[in-house]
Each structure stands twice: as structure tokens, then as C-alpha cells.
Tab-separated table of C-alpha atoms in Angstrom:
chain	number	residue	atom	x	y	z
A	677	MET	CA	23.400	-154.475	29.057
A	678	ARG	CA	21.214	-152.712	31.628
A	679	GLY	CA	22.803	-152.218	35.030
A	680	GLU	CA	21.037	-152.233	38.354
A	681	ILE	CA	18.932	-149.171	39.170
A	682	PRO	CA	19.742	-147.912	42.695
A	683	LEU	CA	17.316	-146.233	45.037
A	684	PHE	CA	19.285	-142.987	44.814
A	685	LYS	CA	22.454	-141.490	43.384
A	686	ILE	CA	24.235	-138.443	44.731
A	687	TYR	CA	24.351	-135.540	42.309
A	688	TRP	CA	27.786	-133.926	42.223
A	689	ASP	CA	29.856	-131.876	39.810
A	690	ASP	CA	33.339	-130.405	39.493
A	691	GLU	CA	32.418	-127.348	41.543
A	692	ASP	CA	31.661	-129.622	44.511
A	693	ILE	CA	35.171	-131.056	44.208
A	694	ARG	CA	36.773	-127.634	43.837
A	695	SER	CA	34.891	-126.275	46.853
A	696	VAL	CA	36.117	-129.055	49.113
A	697	SER	CA	39.630	-128.960	47.661
A	698	ARG	CA	40.004	-125.253	48.400
A	699	VAL	CA	39.385	-125.867	52.086
A	700	ILE	CA	41.735	-128.843	52.205
A	701	LYS	CA	44.524	-126.980	50.399
A	702	ARG	CA	44.165	-124.039	52.762
A	703	GLY	CA	45.691	-126.265	55.431
A	704	SER	CA	43.768	-124.695	58.296
A	705	HIS	CA	40.272	-124.198	59.693
A	706	TRP	CA	38.959	-127.508	58.464
A	707	ALA	CA	36.664	-127.588	61.495
A	708	VAL	CA	35.698	-123.997	62.318
A	709	GLY	CA	36.182	-121.959	59.174
A	710	PRO	CA	34.334	-119.203	57.326
A	711	GLU	CA	32.441	-121.693	55.173
A	712	VAL	CA	30.249	-122.713	58.114
A	713	ARG	CA	28.922	-119.197	58.677
A	714	LYS	CA	28.559	-118.618	54.928
A	715	PHE	CA	26.551	-121.826	54.503
A	716	GLU	CA	24.280	-120.787	57.356
A	717	GLU	CA	23.765	-117.343	55.832
A	718	MET	CA	22.950	-118.869	52.438
A	719	LEU	CA	20.447	-121.264	54.020
A	720	CYS	CA	18.747	-118.308	55.730
A	721	GLY	CA	18.589	-116.432	52.452
A	722	TYR	CA	17.171	-119.363	50.532
A	723	LEU	CA	14.577	-120.353	53.107
A	724	GLY	CA	13.634	-116.891	54.348
A	725	SER	CA	14.663	-117.511	57.960
A	726	ARG	CA	16.424	-115.053	60.273
A	727	PHE	CA	18.813	-117.539	61.870
A	728	CYS	CA	20.426	-120.886	61.080
A	729	VAL	CA	22.779	-123.152	63.036
A	730	THR	CA	24.372	-126.122	61.277
A	731	PHE	CA	25.048	-129.491	62.905
A	732	ASN	CA	26.829	-132.729	62.061
A	733	SER	CA	23.544	-134.549	61.317
A	734	GLY	CA	19.822	-134.033	61.148
A	735	THR	CA	19.470	-136.159	64.280
A	736	SER	CA	21.855	-133.862	66.150
A	737	ALA	CA	19.792	-130.919	64.935
A	738	LEU	CA	16.631	-132.509	66.357
A	739	HIS	CA	18.351	-133.197	69.662
A	740	ALA	CA	19.718	-129.655	69.879
A	741	ALA	CA	16.376	-128.093	68.978
A	742	LEU	CA	14.606	-129.870	71.825
A	743	LEU	CA	17.363	-128.857	74.245
A	744	ALA	CA	17.229	-125.266	73.024
A	745	HIS	CA	13.440	-125.198	73.453
A	746	LYS	CA	14.048	-126.449	77.032
A	747	ILE	CA	11.982	-129.596	76.591
A	748	GLY	CA	12.870	-132.172	79.232
A	749	PRO	CA	11.700	-134.688	81.829
A	750	GLY	CA	7.944	-134.696	82.402
A	751	ASP	CA	7.209	-133.158	79.008
A	752	GLU	CA	5.372	-134.893	76.186
A	753	VAL	CA	6.019	-134.326	72.482
A	754	ILE	CA	3.487	-135.367	69.838
A	755	VAL	CA	5.153	-137.116	66.898
A	756	PRO	CA	4.113	-139.319	63.977
A	757	SER	CA	5.044	-142.988	63.914
A	758	PHE	CA	5.279	-142.819	60.114
A	759	THR	CA	8.748	-141.269	59.885
A	760	PHE	CA	12.416	-142.058	60.429
A	761	VAL	CA	13.053	-143.292	63.962
A	762	ALA	CA	15.115	-140.221	64.961
A	763	THR	CA	11.964	-138.093	65.081
A	764	ALA	CA	10.513	-140.220	67.879
A	765	ASN	CA	13.829	-140.871	69.596
A	766	ALA	CA	14.718	-137.193	69.956
A	767	PRO	CA	12.285	-136.539	72.846
A	768	LEU	CA	13.822	-139.512	74.656
A	769	PHE	CA	17.270	-137.941	74.242
A	770	VAL	CA	16.164	-135.086	76.520
A	771	GLY	CA	14.120	-137.166	78.974
A	772	ALA	CA	10.734	-136.308	77.462
A	773	LYS	CA	8.107	-138.755	76.213
A	774	PRO	CA	7.118	-139.177	72.549
A	775	VAL	CA	3.351	-139.458	72.106
A	776	PHE	CA	2.330	-140.912	68.763
A	777	ALA	CA	-0.510	-139.418	66.736
A	778	ASP	CA	-1.932	-140.883	63.534
A	779	ILE	CA	-1.413	-139.545	60.022
A	780	GLU	CA	-3.888	-138.453	57.360
A	781	GLU	CA	-3.891	-139.844	53.836
A	782	GLU	CA	-3.547	-136.760	51.650
A	783	THR	CA	0.011	-135.834	52.682
A	784	LEU	CA	0.890	-138.768	54.977
A	785	GLY	CA	1.673	-136.208	57.672
A	786	LEU	CA	0.199	-135.783	61.136
A	787	ASP	CA	-3.590	-135.751	61.232
A	788	PRO	CA	-4.569	-132.513	63.010
A	789	ASP	CA	-7.729	-134.141	64.374
A	790	ASP	CA	-5.774	-136.942	66.011
A	791	VAL	CA	-3.190	-134.487	67.300
A	792	LEU	CA	-6.003	-132.709	69.134
A	793	GLU	CA	-6.987	-136.024	70.719
A	794	LYS	CA	-3.429	-136.623	71.949
A	795	ILE	CA	-2.894	-133.263	73.657
A	796	GLY	CA	-2.687	-133.596	77.423
A	797	PRO	CA	-1.596	-131.529	80.422
A	798	ASN	CA	2.078	-132.410	79.856
A	799	THR	CA	2.180	-131.746	76.105
A	800	ARG	CA	4.850	-129.199	75.231
A	801	ALA	CA	5.444	-129.571	71.517
A	802	ILE	CA	4.381	-131.062	68.190
A	803	ILE	CA	6.965	-132.330	65.720
A	804	ALA	CA	5.443	-132.143	62.237
A	805	VAL	CA	7.143	-134.269	59.567
A	806	HIS	CA	6.991	-133.348	55.871
A	807	TYR	CA	7.047	-136.838	54.382
A	808	ALA	CA	8.984	-137.594	51.171
A	809	GLY	CA	9.256	-133.924	50.207
A	810	LEU	CA	5.578	-132.975	50.482
A	811	PRO	CA	4.424	-130.415	53.085
A	812	CYS	CA	2.076	-131.838	55.694
A	813	ARG	CA	-0.962	-129.895	56.934
A	814	VAL	CA	1.387	-127.597	58.773
A	815	GLY	CA	-0.986	-124.624	58.687
A	816	ASP	CA	-3.590	-126.555	60.683
A	817	LEU	CA	-0.920	-127.781	63.083
A	818	ARG	CA	0.335	-124.242	63.581
A	819	GLU	CA	-3.165	-123.128	64.543
A	820	ILE	CA	-3.418	-125.971	67.066
A	821	ALA	CA	-0.031	-125.040	68.531
A	822	GLN	CA	-1.108	-121.421	68.871
A	823	ASP	CA	-4.452	-122.321	70.436
A	824	TYR	CA	-2.884	-124.609	73.050
A	825	GLY	CA	0.326	-122.693	73.684
A	826	LEU	CA	2.525	-125.438	72.246
A	827	LEU	CA	5.788	-125.380	70.330
A	828	LEU	CA	5.654	-126.429	66.679
A	829	ILE	CA	8.883	-127.963	65.404
A	830	GLU	CA	9.040	-128.872	61.713
A	831	ASP	CA	11.024	-131.942	60.731
A	832	ALA	CA	11.827	-130.941	57.160
A	833	ALA	CA	14.636	-133.488	56.777
A	834	GLU	CA	13.037	-134.894	53.608
A	835	ALA	CA	11.622	-131.658	52.255
A	836	PHE	CA	14.340	-129.072	51.709
A	837	GLY	CA	12.947	-126.444	49.316
A	838	ALA	CA	9.341	-127.636	49.548
A	839	GLU	CA	6.713	-124.908	49.900
A	840	TYR	CA	3.444	-124.545	51.759
A	841	LYS	CA	1.277	-121.638	50.574
A	842	GLY	CA	4.317	-119.696	49.414
A	843	SER	CA	6.515	-120.331	52.464
A	844	LYS	CA	9.439	-122.729	52.567
A	845	VAL	CA	8.846	-125.578	54.990
A	846	GLY	CA	10.956	-125.301	58.105
A	847	THR	CA	10.085	-121.620	58.494
A	848	ILE	CA	6.428	-122.033	59.505
A	849	GLY	CA	6.857	-123.357	63.045
A	850	HIS	CA	8.963	-122.083	65.940
A	851	SER	CA	11.936	-123.925	64.455
A	852	GLY	CA	12.662	-126.229	61.549
A	853	ILE	CA	15.029	-129.179	61.200
A	854	LEU	CA	17.009	-129.878	58.023
A	855	SER	CA	19.081	-132.883	56.997
A	856	PHE	CA	21.907	-133.071	54.469
A	857	CYS	CA	22.376	-136.845	54.609
A	858	GLN	CA	23.533	-138.516	51.413
A	859	ASN	CA	20.088	-139.215	49.939
A	860	LYS	CA	18.607	-135.765	50.575
A	861	ILE	CA	17.813	-132.919	48.142
A	862	ILE	CA	21.226	-131.358	48.790
A	863	THR	CA	23.864	-133.299	50.662
A	864	THR	CA	27.080	-132.922	52.596
A	865	GLY	CA	27.282	-136.691	53.158
A	866	GLU	CA	26.116	-136.139	56.729
A	867	GLY	CA	24.900	-132.872	58.168
A	868	GLY	CA	21.908	-130.971	59.447
A	869	ALA	CA	20.671	-127.580	60.573
A	870	VAL	CA	18.060	-125.780	62.638
A	871	VAL	CA	16.406	-122.641	61.295
A	872	THR	CA	14.420	-120.205	63.412
A	873	ASP	CA	13.373	-116.567	63.681
A	874	SER	CA	14.136	-116.502	67.424
A	875	GLU	CA	17.448	-114.882	68.322
A	876	GLU	CA	17.266	-116.375	71.821
A	877	LEU	CA	16.867	-119.884	70.413
A	878	TYR	CA	19.699	-119.228	67.964
A	879	ARG	CA	22.081	-118.299	70.783
A	880	ARG	CA	21.166	-121.404	72.765
A	881	LEU	CA	21.701	-123.608	69.711
A	882	ARG	CA	25.201	-122.230	69.158
A	883	LEU	CA	26.138	-123.000	72.766
A	884	ILE	CA	24.668	-126.508	72.572
A	885	ARG	CA	26.545	-127.205	69.354
A	886	SER	CA	30.010	-126.488	70.728
A	887	HIS	CA	30.531	-127.377	74.395
A	888	GLY	CA	28.605	-124.403	75.773
A	889	ARG	CA	31.498	-122.227	74.691
A	890	ARG	CA	30.953	-118.531	74.122
A	891	ASP	CA	32.526	-116.871	71.061
A	892	ASP	CA	33.254	-120.240	69.492
A	893	ASP	CA	34.074	-118.831	66.037
A	894	GLY	CA	37.336	-117.359	67.314
A	895	TYR	CA	38.475	-120.268	69.473
A	896	PHE	CA	41.465	-121.213	67.304
A	897	ASP	CA	42.421	-117.618	66.525
A	898	SER	CA	42.662	-116.172	70.016
A	899	VAL	CA	45.230	-116.379	72.794
A	900	ASP	CA	42.490	-115.803	75.361
A	901	SER	CA	41.016	-118.622	77.417
A	902	ALA	CA	37.514	-119.697	76.457
A	903	ASP	CA	34.547	-119.318	78.766
A	904	TYR	CA	32.016	-122.121	79.048
A	905	VAL	CA	28.632	-120.785	80.084
A	906	SER	CA	26.359	-123.816	79.688
A	907	LEU	CA	26.366	-127.551	79.111
A	908	GLY	CA	27.075	-128.291	75.471
A	909	TYR	CA	28.148	-130.998	73.063
A	910	ASN	CA	30.393	-131.376	70.041
A	911	LEU	CA	27.841	-131.371	67.217
A	912	ARG	CA	29.631	-129.155	64.712
A	913	LEU	CA	29.552	-129.430	60.935
A	914	SER	CA	33.083	-129.202	59.546
A	915	SER	CA	34.238	-126.460	57.179
A	916	ILE	CA	34.930	-129.085	54.519
A	917	LEU	CA	31.332	-130.276	54.571
A	918	ALA	CA	30.002	-126.720	54.780
A	919	ALA	CA	31.935	-125.890	51.604
A	920	LEU	CA	30.261	-128.842	49.925
A	921	GLY	CA	26.892	-127.597	51.205
A	922	ILE	CA	27.508	-124.157	49.693
A	923	SER	CA	28.242	-125.689	46.317
A	924	GLN	CA	25.216	-127.977	46.494
A	925	LEU	CA	22.909	-125.155	47.573
A	926	ARG	CA	23.868	-123.055	44.556
A	927	LYS	CA	22.220	-125.638	42.286
A	928	VAL	CA	19.292	-126.648	44.493
A	929	ASP	CA	16.518	-125.188	42.330
A	930	ARG	CA	17.778	-127.135	39.331
A	931	LEU	CA	18.022	-130.325	41.398
A	932	ILE	CA	14.452	-129.895	42.602
A	933	GLN	CA	13.172	-129.313	39.081
A	934	LEU	CA	14.971	-132.433	37.844
A	935	ARG	CA	13.237	-134.441	40.565
A	936	ARG	CA	9.860	-132.930	39.748
A	937	ASP	CA	10.357	-133.744	36.055
A	938	ARG	CA	11.080	-137.362	36.883
A	939	ALA	CA	8.109	-137.601	39.212
A	940	GLU	CA	5.881	-136.322	36.419
A	941	ARG	CA	7.297	-138.964	34.077
A	942	TYR	CA	6.667	-141.670	36.678
A	943	ASN	CA	3.090	-140.461	37.142
A	944	SER	CA	2.482	-140.679	33.423
A	945	ALA	CA	4.138	-144.087	33.009
A	946	LEU	CA	2.187	-145.592	35.920
A	947	SER	CA	-1.150	-143.975	35.116
A	948	GLY	CA	-2.477	-147.110	33.444
A	949	VAL	CA	-1.762	-149.414	36.382
A	950	PRO	CA	-4.931	-149.469	38.529
A	951	GLU	CA	-3.204	-151.183	41.450
A	952	VAL	CA	-0.754	-148.269	41.864
A	953	ARG	CA	-1.552	-144.992	43.568
A	954	THR	CA	1.003	-142.337	42.645
A	955	PRO	CA	1.853	-139.351	44.886
A	956	ARG	CA	-0.285	-136.235	44.575
A	957	GLU	CA	0.516	-132.574	45.119
A	958	PRO	CA	-2.262	-130.701	46.952
A	959	GLU	CA	-3.111	-127.195	45.817
A	960	GLY	CA	-0.873	-124.633	47.486
A	961	SER	CA	2.003	-127.092	48.030
A	962	LEU	CA	5.275	-127.670	46.194
A	963	HIS	CA	6.512	-131.274	46.364
A	964	VAL	CA	10.294	-131.750	45.985
A	965	TYR	CA	10.182	-135.585	45.732
A	966	GLN	CA	13.061	-136.527	47.975
A	967	LEU	CA	11.283	-139.868	47.773
A	968	TYR	CA	8.960	-141.085	45.046
A	969	THR	CA	6.544	-143.273	46.996
A	970	ILE	CA	3.695	-145.217	45.482
A	971	ARG	CA	0.945	-147.083	47.296
A	972	THR	CA	-0.172	-150.517	46.264
A	973	PRO	CA	-2.314	-153.258	47.870
A	974	GLY	CA	-0.696	-154.310	51.131
A	975	ASN	CA	-1.014	-158.010	50.454
A	976	GLN	CA	1.076	-157.605	47.273
A	977	ARG	CA	3.558	-154.849	48.209
A	978	ASP	CA	6.311	-157.118	49.527
A	979	GLN	CA	5.977	-159.431	46.527
A	980	LEU	CA	6.344	-156.422	44.237
A	981	LEU	CA	9.457	-155.284	46.119
A	982	ARG	CA	11.079	-158.690	45.612
A	983	TYR	CA	9.982	-158.851	41.970
A	984	LEU	CA	11.615	-155.501	41.248
A	985	ALA	CA	14.803	-156.627	43.019
A	986	GLN	CA	14.930	-159.706	40.766
A	987	HIS	CA	15.046	-157.321	37.816
A	988	GLY	CA	17.774	-155.115	39.243
A	989	ILE	CA	15.478	-152.393	40.572
A	990	MET	CA	16.063	-151.234	44.132
A	991	SER	CA	13.023	-150.166	46.132
A	992	LYS	CA	12.443	-149.705	49.849
A	993	VAL	CA	9.674	-149.348	52.409
A	994	TYR	CA	9.626	-145.848	53.893
A	995	PHE	CA	8.444	-146.277	56.624
A	996	ASP	CA	7.495	-149.119	58.905
A	997	PRO	CA	5.689	-147.785	62.005
A	998	ILE	CA	8.075	-146.743	64.775
A	999	HIS	CA	5.663	-147.722	67.535
A	1000	LEU	CA	5.765	-151.346	66.334
A	1001	THR	CA	9.570	-151.650	66.412
A	1002	SER	CA	11.013	-153.895	69.123
A	1003	PHE	CA	12.271	-150.994	71.232
A	1004	TYR	CA	8.925	-149.208	71.419
A	1005	ARG	CA	6.936	-152.406	71.882
A	1006	GLU	CA	9.159	-153.528	74.747
A	1007	ASN	CA	9.503	-150.161	76.465
A	1008	PHE	CA	6.105	-148.577	75.853
A	1009	GLY	CA	3.786	-151.559	75.466
A	1010	TYR	CA	2.507	-150.991	71.930
A	1011	GLU	CA	0.826	-154.042	70.447
A	1012	GLY	CA	-0.634	-152.767	67.164
A	1013	GLY	CA	-3.977	-151.182	66.404
A	1014	GLU	CA	-3.166	-147.903	68.169
A	1015	LEU	CA	-2.624	-145.942	64.934
A	1016	PRO	CA	-4.859	-147.536	62.285
A	1017	VAL	CA	-4.078	-145.203	59.362
A	1018	THR	CA	-0.339	-145.349	59.987
A	1019	GLU	CA	-0.443	-149.124	60.214
A	1020	TYR	CA	-2.284	-149.792	56.980
A	1021	VAL	CA	-0.520	-147.049	54.990
A	1022	SER	CA	2.816	-148.523	56.085
A	1023	LYS	CA	1.785	-151.840	54.524
A	1024	GLU	CA	1.083	-150.154	51.161
A	1025	VAL	CA	3.969	-147.713	50.614
A	1026	LEU	CA	6.937	-148.469	48.391
A	1027	SER	CA	9.599	-145.935	47.420
A	1028	LEU	CA	10.969	-146.324	43.897
A	1029	PRO	CA	14.319	-145.081	42.562
A	1030	MET	CA	14.455	-141.268	42.534
A	1031	PHE	CA	17.399	-138.998	41.823
A	1032	PRO	CA	18.114	-136.045	39.497
A	1033	THR	CA	19.958	-138.096	36.873
A	1034	LEU	CA	17.462	-140.979	36.702
A	1035	ARG	CA	17.017	-141.728	33.006
A	1036	GLU	CA	13.646	-141.752	31.276
A	1037	GLU	CA	14.373	-145.202	29.866
A	1038	ASP	CA	14.896	-146.473	33.413
A	1039	ILE	CA	11.611	-144.956	34.588
A	1040	LEU	CA	9.832	-146.657	31.686
A	1041	PHE	CA	11.561	-149.955	32.503
A	1042	ILE	CA	10.504	-149.717	36.162
A	1043	ALA	CA	6.920	-148.948	35.152
A	1044	GLU	CA	6.956	-151.848	32.706
A	1045	LYS	CA	8.080	-154.282	35.413
A	1046	ILE	CA	5.435	-153.003	37.818
A	1047	ARG	CA	2.780	-153.489	35.126
A	1048	GLU	CA	4.125	-156.983	34.375
A	1049	PHE	CA	3.956	-157.911	38.047
A	1050	PHE	CA	0.298	-156.987	38.429
A	1051	GLU	CA	-0.660	-158.612	35.135
A	1052	GLY	CA	1.021	-161.787	36.406
A	1053	VAL	CA	-0.756	-161.624	39.748
């Protein structure tokens, strides 16, 4: 009997268990141990970045990055509305204002032309989101940032390992944000990181992460009193989770290839369904398919979602527009119509099950049910 097909499954193996167990059995340094620094060094090596600071979530990494870039009250940050809500909330964390720009349809990332329209005298930064594992038009956004003297922060939470013209995303802007939440390419359950080539930014991030405390790595191994040189928080990733991250990172290329194989099988299985638009990979980009998102007529998308659920297939809308959530409507006065591409794309997108161990027979079953639905309509 066929079981339900979830939206995602976490890929793990015995080495993940052994890595965590070694830290637990050590009986010390569960919080600030050598695994944290090793994980950061491995992330730098994989991505090609000079510096990396890990955090307890991708949202914390976003918050810390804005603090480290000294973005604050009176500043404006251009963000997409077609993303997870943390991207837009992060400027509010530091007293800045998120300014929404529309997306373009090739990558579902920020539209550089609309970004240009949204730049004003108080604009300090652009947060570029790489949706679903596909690089946005980050090269164009980098040129805009350079021309206007703005910071470019990459939100690569969904795109670990993705490439834009030979460079790993997250390394193209002034800083890049990573997430290791449970449904991401590699996972520590919860976790995040900021990567950058700026040593000054790196030093600020380390202070922000751990109470503004200098020489934090040796805090539990020294009899000396600590010195606190700035305002900071407790945003650390534990050694246990860092050990899991190390183990996951060692197999990341295989995990990405497994996802790409399954995306190719989906594309083939859905190719004969005219109502379905499958994701595309522009020339010069490497898509890692953290999500496999199709587009289908907006007046039928929600019916399709429910039809799939009736047959044990989980699917989800990623994303509804942030600017039309209750909080942003009530506090910023959005009514709809401000971001036309975002608003109609959000009515068409549907993310299907995607994970490295998704079986071919399940992909074919999902495609069959999608075909049945549209034949019935």
C-alpha cells in the first residue's frame, strides 16, 4: 500500500549519528567546541569565501548581518515580497524600513529594473533572494549596488551550493546568508551562517553572535575575566549541531546531484501537461532544487493542492506575498496591486515533494495525479 508522500524528508546516515555522538560522549564543549570553527572553515572552503560565522538560525544570520553592516533607523533596505517573511522582517529588527520591489519571471528573484525604481535617498542595501535554489539576477543587482554605493546582501537560505557564472551564491555580494533549517540542502535542524570576504565585517559578526565578548572561543578554558566591547546577543550554533553540519557538508555534492536528478525526472514526467510550467535553469546558473516549484493557472492552483492532498501528496505554496500579510497591511498600508508580478506569480506557484530519496515511482504517481486533475477539470 502506498504511503503518504511528504513535502520533504531529511537525508541522514550513520556518519551523522556518529558525528553528533562523539561530541556528546566527550562530555564537554557542547556549546563552544572545535567543531564550530571547523564547520566554518569547511563552509569557506566549499563556497570560496574568506570568512564565515555560524549562527543558531538563518534568521539570526540575517539580523546579525544587518547589524554588522551598521544598518539602522532611517535606512531603507530593498527586499522582495516573494520570499520567507524573515527576509522582510530583518530590516525591522534593526529599526530600518523594508522597501518591496517586484520580481521578474525567469528566476522569480528581484527585478533589477524595479529595484532601480525603488532606490531613494535613504536606501542603504539590497537583499537579493535566490528562490528555491536558483540564482537570481545577482550580477545585475551587483552592478546596481556598485553604481549607487549600496550594500548587496545575498539571502541564499534556499540555495546552498547553487552557482551563478561559476561562483557559489552567497559570495557575490558584500555578504551572504545561509540557512541549515531542516528542509534545506544540508541541515543541522536549525542553524545559519554569514559568509563574507570582509575581515572587519567578520569581526563584528563574531561580537554580535556572543554578547559582544572578545576572545569568545576561550571563554570556558580561561581563568581570566572576559571583556565585553560591544552590544551583542546569544546567537551561537552549538558544537553538537556544528558536528552534524560537518557530516552533512561532506556529502553535499551528492545530495545536490540527487535533487537535480529528481528535478529532471519531474520535468520529463510533467512535460505533457500543458497547464504546468516546470522550473527552468538559465544558462550560466546551477539550480540545486531546494524546492521543486511548478506554476499552474491561478484559478486552479488551490484546487490542485487539495486534490493532491486527497491522494496523499503533500504540496505547499511558497510563497504568498509578504506585503499582503496582516502585519504589513496593518502597519504599512499595503492593499494589493503594488507588486503586480509578485501577486500573480504567487497565485500560480505550487511546490511539490522534493528530497534526495524521493522515489521515481512516487514522482510518476504525482505526475499522474496532476495529469488526472487537469483532464478532469
